[in-house]
mmCIF file of C-alpha atoms in Angstrom:
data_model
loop_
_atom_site.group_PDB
_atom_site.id
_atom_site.type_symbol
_atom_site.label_atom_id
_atom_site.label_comp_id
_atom_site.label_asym_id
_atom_site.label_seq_id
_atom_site.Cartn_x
_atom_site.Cartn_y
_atom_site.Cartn_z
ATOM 1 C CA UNK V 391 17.023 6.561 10.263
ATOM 2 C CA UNK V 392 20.355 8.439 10.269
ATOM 3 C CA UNK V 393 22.431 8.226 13.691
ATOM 4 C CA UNK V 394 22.569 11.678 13.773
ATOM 5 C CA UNK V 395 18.646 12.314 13.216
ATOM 6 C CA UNK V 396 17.667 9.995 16.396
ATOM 7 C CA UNK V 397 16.398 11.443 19.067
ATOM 8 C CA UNK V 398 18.146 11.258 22.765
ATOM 9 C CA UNK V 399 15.423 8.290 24.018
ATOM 10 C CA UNK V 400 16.408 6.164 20.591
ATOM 11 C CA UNK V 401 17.110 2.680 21.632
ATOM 12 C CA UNK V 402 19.491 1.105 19.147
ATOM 13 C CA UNK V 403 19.186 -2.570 20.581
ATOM 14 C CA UNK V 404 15.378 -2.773 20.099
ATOM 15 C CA UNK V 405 15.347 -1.368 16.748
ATOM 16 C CA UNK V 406 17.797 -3.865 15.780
ATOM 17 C CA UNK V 407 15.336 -6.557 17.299
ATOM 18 C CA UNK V 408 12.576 -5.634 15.651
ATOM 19 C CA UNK V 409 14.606 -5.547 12.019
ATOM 20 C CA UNK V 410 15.262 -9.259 12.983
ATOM 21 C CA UNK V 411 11.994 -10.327 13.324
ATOM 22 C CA UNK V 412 10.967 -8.095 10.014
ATOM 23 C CA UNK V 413 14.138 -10.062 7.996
ATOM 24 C CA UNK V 414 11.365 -13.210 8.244
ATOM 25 C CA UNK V 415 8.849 -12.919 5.282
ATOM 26 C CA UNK V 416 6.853 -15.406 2.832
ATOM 27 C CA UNK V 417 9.659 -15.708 0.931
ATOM 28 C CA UNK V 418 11.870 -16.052 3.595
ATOM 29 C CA UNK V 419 10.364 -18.354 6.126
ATOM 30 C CA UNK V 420 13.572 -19.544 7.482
ATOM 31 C CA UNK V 421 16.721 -18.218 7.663
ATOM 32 C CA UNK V 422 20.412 -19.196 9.015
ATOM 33 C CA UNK V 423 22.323 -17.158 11.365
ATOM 34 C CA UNK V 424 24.200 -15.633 8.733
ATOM 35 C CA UNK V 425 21.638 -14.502 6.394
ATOM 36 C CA UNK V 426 19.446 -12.937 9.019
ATOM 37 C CA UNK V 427 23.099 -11.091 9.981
ATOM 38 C CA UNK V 428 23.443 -10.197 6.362
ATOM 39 C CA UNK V 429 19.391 -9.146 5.794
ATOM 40 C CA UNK V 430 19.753 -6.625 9.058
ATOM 41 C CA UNK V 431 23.361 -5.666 8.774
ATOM 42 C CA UNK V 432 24.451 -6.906 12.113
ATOM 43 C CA UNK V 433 27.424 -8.912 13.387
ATOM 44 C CA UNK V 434 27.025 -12.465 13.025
ATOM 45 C CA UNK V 435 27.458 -12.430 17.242
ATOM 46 C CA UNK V 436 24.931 -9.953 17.276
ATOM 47 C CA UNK V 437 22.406 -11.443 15.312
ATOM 48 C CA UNK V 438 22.775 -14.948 17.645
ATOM 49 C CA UNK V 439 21.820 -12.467 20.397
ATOM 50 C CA UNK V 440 18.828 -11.434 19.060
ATOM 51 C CA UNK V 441 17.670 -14.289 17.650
ATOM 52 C CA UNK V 442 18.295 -16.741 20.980
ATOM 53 C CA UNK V 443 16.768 -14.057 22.905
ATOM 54 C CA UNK V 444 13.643 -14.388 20.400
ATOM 55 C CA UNK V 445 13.791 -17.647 20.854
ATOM 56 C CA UNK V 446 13.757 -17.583 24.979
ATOM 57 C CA UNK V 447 10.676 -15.646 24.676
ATOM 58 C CA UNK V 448 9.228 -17.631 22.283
ATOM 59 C CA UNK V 449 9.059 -15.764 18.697
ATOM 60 C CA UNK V 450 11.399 -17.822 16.991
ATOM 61 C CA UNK V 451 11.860 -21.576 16.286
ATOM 62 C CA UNK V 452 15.286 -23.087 15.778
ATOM 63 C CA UNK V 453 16.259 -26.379 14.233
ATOM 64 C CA UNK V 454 20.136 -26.051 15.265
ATOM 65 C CA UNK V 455 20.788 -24.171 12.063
ATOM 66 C CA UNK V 456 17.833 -22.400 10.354
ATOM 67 C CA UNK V 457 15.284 -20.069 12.464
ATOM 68 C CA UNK V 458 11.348 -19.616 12.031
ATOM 69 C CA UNK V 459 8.776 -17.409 13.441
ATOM 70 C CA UNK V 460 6.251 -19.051 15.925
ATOM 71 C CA UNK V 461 2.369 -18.171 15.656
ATOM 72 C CA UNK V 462 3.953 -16.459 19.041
ATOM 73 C CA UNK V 463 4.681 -13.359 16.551
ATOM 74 C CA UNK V 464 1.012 -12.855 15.717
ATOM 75 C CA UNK V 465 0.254 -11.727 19.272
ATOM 76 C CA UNK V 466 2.586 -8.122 18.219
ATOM 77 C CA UNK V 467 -0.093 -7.570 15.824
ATOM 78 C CA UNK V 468 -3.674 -8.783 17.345
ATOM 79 C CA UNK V 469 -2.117 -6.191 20.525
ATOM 80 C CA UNK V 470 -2.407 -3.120 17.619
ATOM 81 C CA UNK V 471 -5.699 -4.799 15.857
ATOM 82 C CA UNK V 472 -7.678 -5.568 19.305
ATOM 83 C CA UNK V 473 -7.378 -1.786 20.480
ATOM 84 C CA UNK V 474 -8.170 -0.447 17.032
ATOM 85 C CA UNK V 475 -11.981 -0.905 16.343
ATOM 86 C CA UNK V 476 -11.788 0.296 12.617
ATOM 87 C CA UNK V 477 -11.057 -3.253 11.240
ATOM 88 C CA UNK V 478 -14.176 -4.743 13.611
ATOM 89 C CA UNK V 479 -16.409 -2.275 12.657
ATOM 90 C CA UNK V 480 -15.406 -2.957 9.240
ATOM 91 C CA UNK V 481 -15.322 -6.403 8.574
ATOM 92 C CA UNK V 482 -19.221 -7.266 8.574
ATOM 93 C CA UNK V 483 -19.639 -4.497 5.888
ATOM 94 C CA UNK V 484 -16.992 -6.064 4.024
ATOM 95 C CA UNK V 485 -18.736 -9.930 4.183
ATOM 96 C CA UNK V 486 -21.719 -8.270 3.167
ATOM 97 C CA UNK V 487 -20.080 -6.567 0.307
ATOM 98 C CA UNK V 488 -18.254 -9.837 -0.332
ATOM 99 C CA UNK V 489 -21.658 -12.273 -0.390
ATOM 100 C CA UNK V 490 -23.116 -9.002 -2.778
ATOM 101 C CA UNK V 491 -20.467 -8.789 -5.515
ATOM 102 C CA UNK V 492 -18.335 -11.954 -5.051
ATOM 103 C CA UNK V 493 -15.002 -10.526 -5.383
ATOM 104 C CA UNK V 494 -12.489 -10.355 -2.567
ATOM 105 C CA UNK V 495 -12.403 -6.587 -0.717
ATOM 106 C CA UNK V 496 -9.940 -5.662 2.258
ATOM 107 C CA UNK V 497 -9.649 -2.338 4.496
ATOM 108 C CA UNK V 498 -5.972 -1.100 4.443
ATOM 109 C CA UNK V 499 -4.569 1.891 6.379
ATOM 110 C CA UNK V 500 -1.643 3.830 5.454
ATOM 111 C CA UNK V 501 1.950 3.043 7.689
ATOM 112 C CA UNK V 502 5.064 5.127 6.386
ATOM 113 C CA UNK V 503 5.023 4.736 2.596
ATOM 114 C CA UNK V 504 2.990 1.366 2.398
ATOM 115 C CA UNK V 505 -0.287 0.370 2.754
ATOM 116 C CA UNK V 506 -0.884 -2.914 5.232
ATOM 117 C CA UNK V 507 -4.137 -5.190 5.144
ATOM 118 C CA UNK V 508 -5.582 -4.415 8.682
ATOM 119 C CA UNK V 509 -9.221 -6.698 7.386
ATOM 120 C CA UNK V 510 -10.121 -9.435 4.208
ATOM 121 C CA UNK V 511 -12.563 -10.784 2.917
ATOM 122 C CA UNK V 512 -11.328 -13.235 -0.045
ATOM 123 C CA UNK V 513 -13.248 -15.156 -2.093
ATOM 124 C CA UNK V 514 -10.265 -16.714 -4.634
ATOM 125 C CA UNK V 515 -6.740 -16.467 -4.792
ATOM 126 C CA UNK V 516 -6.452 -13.761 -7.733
ATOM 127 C CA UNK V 517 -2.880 -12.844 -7.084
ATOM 128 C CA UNK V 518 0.502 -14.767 -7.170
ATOM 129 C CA UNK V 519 1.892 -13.275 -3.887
ATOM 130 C CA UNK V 520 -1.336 -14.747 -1.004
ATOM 131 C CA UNK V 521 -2.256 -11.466 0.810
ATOM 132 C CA UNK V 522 -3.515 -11.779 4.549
ATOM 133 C CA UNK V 523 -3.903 -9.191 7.357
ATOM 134 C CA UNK V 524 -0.380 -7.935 7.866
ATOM 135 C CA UNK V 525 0.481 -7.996 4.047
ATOM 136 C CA UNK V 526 1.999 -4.892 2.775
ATOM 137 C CA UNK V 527 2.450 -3.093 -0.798
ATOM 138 C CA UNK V 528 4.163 0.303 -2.007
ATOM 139 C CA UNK V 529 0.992 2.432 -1.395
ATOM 140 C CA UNK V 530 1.568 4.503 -4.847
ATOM 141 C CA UNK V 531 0.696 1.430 -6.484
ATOM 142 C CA UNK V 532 -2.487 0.475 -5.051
ATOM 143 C CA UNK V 533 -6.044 1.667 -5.388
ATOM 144 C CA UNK V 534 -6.262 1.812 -1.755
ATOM 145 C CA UNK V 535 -2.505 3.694 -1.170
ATOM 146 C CA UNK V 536 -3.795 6.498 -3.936
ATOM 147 C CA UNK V 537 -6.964 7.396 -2.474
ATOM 148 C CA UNK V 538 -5.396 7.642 0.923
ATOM 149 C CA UNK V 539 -2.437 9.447 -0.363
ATOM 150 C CA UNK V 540 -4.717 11.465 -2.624
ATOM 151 C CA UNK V 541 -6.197 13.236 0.232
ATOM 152 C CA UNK V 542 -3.439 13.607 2.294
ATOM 153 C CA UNK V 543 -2.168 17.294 2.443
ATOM 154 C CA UNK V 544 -0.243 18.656 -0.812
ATOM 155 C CA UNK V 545 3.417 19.053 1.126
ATOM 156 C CA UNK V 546 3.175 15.589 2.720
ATOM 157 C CA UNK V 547 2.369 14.673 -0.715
ATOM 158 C CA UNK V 548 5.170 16.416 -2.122
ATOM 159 C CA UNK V 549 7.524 15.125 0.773
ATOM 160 C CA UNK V 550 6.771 11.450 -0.160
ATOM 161 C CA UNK V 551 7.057 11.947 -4.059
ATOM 162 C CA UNK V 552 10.586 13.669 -3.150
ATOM 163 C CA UNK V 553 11.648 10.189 -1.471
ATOM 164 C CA UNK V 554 9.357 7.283 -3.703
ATOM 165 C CA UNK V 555 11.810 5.280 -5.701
ATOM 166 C CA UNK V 556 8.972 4.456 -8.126
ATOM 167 C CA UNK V 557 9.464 0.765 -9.217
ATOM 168 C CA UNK V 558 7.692 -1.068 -11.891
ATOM 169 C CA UNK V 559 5.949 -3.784 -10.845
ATOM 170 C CA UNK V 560 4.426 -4.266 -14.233
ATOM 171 C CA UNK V 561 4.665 -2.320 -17.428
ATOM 172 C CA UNK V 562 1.951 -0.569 -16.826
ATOM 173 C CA UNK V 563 2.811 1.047 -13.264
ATOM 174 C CA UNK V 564 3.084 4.651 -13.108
ATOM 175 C CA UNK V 565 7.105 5.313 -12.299
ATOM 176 C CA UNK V 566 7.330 8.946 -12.610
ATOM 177 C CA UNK V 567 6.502 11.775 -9.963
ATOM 178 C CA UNK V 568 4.662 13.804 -12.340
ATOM 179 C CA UNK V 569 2.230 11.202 -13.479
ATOM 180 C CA UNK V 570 1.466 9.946 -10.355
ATOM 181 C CA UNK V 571 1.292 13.461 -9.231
ATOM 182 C CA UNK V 572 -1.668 14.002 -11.880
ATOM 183 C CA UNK V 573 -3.243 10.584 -10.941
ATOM 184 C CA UNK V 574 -3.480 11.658 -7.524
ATOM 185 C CA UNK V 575 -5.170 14.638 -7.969
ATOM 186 C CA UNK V 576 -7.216 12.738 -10.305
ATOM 187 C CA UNK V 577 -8.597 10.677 -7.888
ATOM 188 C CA UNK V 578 -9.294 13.143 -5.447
ATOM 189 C CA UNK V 579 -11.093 14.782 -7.716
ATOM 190 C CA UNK V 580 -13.651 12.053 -8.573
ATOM 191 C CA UNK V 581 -13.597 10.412 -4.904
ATOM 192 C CA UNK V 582 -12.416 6.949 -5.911
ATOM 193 C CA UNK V 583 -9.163 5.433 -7.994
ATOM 194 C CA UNK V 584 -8.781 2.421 -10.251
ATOM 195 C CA UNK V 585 -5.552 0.544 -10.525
ATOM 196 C CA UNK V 586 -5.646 -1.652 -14.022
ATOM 197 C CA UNK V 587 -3.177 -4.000 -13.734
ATOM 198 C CA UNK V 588 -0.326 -1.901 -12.295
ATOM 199 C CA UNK V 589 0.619 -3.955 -8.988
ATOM 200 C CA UNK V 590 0.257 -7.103 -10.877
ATOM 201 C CA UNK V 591 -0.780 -8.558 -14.584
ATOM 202 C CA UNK V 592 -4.329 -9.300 -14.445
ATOM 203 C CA UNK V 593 -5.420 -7.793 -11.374
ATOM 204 C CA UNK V 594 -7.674 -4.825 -11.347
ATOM 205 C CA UNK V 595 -8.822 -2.849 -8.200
ATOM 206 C CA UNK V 596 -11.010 -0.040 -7.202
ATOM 207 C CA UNK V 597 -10.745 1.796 -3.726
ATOM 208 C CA UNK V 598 -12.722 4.299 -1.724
ATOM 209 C CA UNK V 599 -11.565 6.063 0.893
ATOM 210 C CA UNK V 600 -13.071 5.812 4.721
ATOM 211 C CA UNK V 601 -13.403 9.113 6.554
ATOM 212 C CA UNK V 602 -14.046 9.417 10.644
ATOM 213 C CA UNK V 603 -16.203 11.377 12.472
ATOM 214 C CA UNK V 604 -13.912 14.771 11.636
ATOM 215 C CA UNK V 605 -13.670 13.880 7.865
ATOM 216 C CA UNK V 606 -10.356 12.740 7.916
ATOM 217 C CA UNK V 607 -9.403 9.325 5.974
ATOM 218 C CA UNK V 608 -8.504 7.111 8.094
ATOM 219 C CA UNK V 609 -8.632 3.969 5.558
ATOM 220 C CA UNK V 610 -9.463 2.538 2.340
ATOM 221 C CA UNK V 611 -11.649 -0.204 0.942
ATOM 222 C CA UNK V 612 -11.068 -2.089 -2.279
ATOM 223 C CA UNK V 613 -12.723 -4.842 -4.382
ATOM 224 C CA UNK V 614 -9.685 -7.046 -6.184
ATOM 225 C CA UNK V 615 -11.051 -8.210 -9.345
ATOM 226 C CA UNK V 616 -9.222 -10.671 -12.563
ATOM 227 C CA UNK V 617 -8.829 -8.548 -15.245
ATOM 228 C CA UNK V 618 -9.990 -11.016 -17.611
ATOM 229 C CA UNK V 619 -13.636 -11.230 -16.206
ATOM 230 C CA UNK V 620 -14.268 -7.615 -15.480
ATOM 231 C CA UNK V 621 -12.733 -4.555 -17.559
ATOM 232 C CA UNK V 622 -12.087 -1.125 -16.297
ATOM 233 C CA UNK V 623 -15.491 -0.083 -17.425
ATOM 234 C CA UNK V 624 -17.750 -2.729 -15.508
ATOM 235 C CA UNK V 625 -15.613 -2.023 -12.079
ATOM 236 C CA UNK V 626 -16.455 1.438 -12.618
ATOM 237 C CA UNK V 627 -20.196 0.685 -13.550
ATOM 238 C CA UNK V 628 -21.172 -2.344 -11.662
ATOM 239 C CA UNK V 629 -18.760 -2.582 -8.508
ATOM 240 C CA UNK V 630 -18.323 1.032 -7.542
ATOM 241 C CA UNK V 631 -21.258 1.885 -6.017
ATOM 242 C CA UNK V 632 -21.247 -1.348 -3.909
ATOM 243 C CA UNK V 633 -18.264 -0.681 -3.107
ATOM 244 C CA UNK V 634 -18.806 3.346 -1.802
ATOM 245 C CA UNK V 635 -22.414 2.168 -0.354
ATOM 246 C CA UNK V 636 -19.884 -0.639 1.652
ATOM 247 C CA UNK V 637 -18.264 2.703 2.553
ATOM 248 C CA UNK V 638 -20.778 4.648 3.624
ATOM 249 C CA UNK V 639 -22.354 2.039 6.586
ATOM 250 C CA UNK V 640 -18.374 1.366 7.539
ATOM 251 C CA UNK V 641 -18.331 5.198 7.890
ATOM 252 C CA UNK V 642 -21.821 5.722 9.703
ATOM 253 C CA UNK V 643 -21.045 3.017 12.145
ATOM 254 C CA UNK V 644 -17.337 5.052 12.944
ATOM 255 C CA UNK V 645 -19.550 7.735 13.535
ATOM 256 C CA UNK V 646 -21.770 5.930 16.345
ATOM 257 C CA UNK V 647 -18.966 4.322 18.062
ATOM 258 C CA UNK V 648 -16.234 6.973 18.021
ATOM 259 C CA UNK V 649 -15.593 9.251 20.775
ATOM 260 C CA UNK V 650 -16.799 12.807 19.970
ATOM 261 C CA UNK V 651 -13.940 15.191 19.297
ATOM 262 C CA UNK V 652 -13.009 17.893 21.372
ATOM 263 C CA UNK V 653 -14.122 21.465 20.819
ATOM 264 C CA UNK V 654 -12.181 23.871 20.554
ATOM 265 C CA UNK V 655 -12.851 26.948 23.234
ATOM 266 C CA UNK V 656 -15.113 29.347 21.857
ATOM 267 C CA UNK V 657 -15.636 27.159 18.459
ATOM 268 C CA UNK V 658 -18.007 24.810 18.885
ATOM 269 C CA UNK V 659 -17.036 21.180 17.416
ATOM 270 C CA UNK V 660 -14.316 21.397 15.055
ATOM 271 C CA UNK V 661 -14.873 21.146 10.963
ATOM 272 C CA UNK V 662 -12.883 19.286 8.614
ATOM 273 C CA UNK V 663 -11.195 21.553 5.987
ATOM 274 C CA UNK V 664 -12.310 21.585 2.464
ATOM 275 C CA UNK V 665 -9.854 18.999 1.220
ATOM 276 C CA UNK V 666 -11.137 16.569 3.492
ATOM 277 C CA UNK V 667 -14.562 16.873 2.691
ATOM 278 C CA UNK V 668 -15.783 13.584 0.182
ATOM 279 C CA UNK V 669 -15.919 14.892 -3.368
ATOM 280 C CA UNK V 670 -18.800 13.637 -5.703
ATOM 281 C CA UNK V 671 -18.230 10.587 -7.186
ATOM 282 C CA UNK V 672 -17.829 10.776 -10.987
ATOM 283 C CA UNK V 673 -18.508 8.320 -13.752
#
């Protein structure tokens, strides 16, 4: 964020704290001094700072010259996944779904411009990269980042297309506003989107999205499948409706458990608009 564009409560220090925990990923498990100076921009003294402070409290591991994360870190997460209920309420509808079609499926939710794996269910490792809770991908290049992004509203839409810097991951990925632009709408359209092979070679998924109590998405599911033992045609034909049935009992279960919303004076309980409301499924 710009220096200029931060508001008057911005605190710089904790920002840079946080980057200095984010500089630690799977490929980057442990780092020197300097490199976690050189990953967040920061003065080599300023980067000891951090990092010993981490390391008072616990986050971080040093062996005298490389750093690790403890299991410590995890607790930053389970503080945001205990007080969210979505990924509970999910994850027996995705075991079931799992024991039904034997193909890994995950819930993901939508944070900034990627998607992150809030609940799994794997079955086999069917990707190079090992995806857990926490993992994160570009969301225009997931089944689960298009359907949420597919029903957000057109000038967010047209705010994050404006900004993407639309990589490809394979040679198949979409990289160009306009055709991601008419997949979107695409998959709007039919309710559902299928991602052949665009995130990685030989790995096909299918997403639906999940709606709350007003009809807003809230999430995505997804069923990860090889590409070698099911083609575009059988995920469409024999996984989909698992998958939007999964959906469904995620979504009727919100329903129970969330708090009513608020009416508005005079109104009555307030609607969803029209692009919010599911459209049929097609094919």
């Amino acid at each position: 964020m710009p220096a200029e564009a931060r508001a008057p409560h911005f605190v710089r220090s904790f920002e840079r704290g946080l980057a200095v925990i984010r500089a630690f990923d799977a490929e980057h498990q442990a780092l020197t001094l300097s490199e976690v100076a050189r990953a967040c921009e920061l003065t080599r003294a300023a980067a000891r700072r951090f990092l010993l402070t981490l390391a008072d409290l616990g986050y971080v591991h040093t062996d005298g010259r490389r750093f690790r994360l403890t299991p410590r870190v995890l607790e930053l997460g389970y503080s945001y996944l205990s007080s969210y209920t979505l990924p509970q309420i999910a994850e027996p509808h995705l075991e079931q779904l799992v024991a039904r079609v034997r193909e890994s499926s995950s819930l993901c939710v939508l944070d900034g411009d990627d998607i992150v794996y809030v609940a799994r269910v794997p079955t086999r490792r069917i990707m190079s990269a090992s995806i857990t809770v926490g993992t994160r991908f570009p969301a225009y290049v997931t089944s689960v980042g298009r359907v949420i992004l597919a029903h957000l509203p057109d000038e967010d839409v047209e705010a994050r297309l404006a900004r993407a810097e639309l990589k490809p991951h394979t040679t198949r990925t979409i990289t160009t506003p306009q055709a991601l632009r008419t997949e979107l709408r695409r998959v709007r359209r039919q309710g559902y989107a299928v991602v052949d092979q665009e995130l990685e070679e030989g790995l096909r998924s299918v997403a639906a999205p999940v709606r709350d109590r007003d009809g807003d998405v809230v999430a995505a599911v997804n069923i990860a499948v090889h590409a070698g033992r099911n083609s575009v045609d059988s995920v469409r034909r024999d996984l989909l409706p698992h998958l939007l049935a999964t959906v469904a009992g995620i979504e009727a279960d919100l329903r129970i458990t969330s708090p009513a919303p608020a009416a508005a004076p005079g109104t009555g309980t307030r609607r969803s608009s029209s692009s919010r409301r599911s459209p049929a499924p097609e094919g």
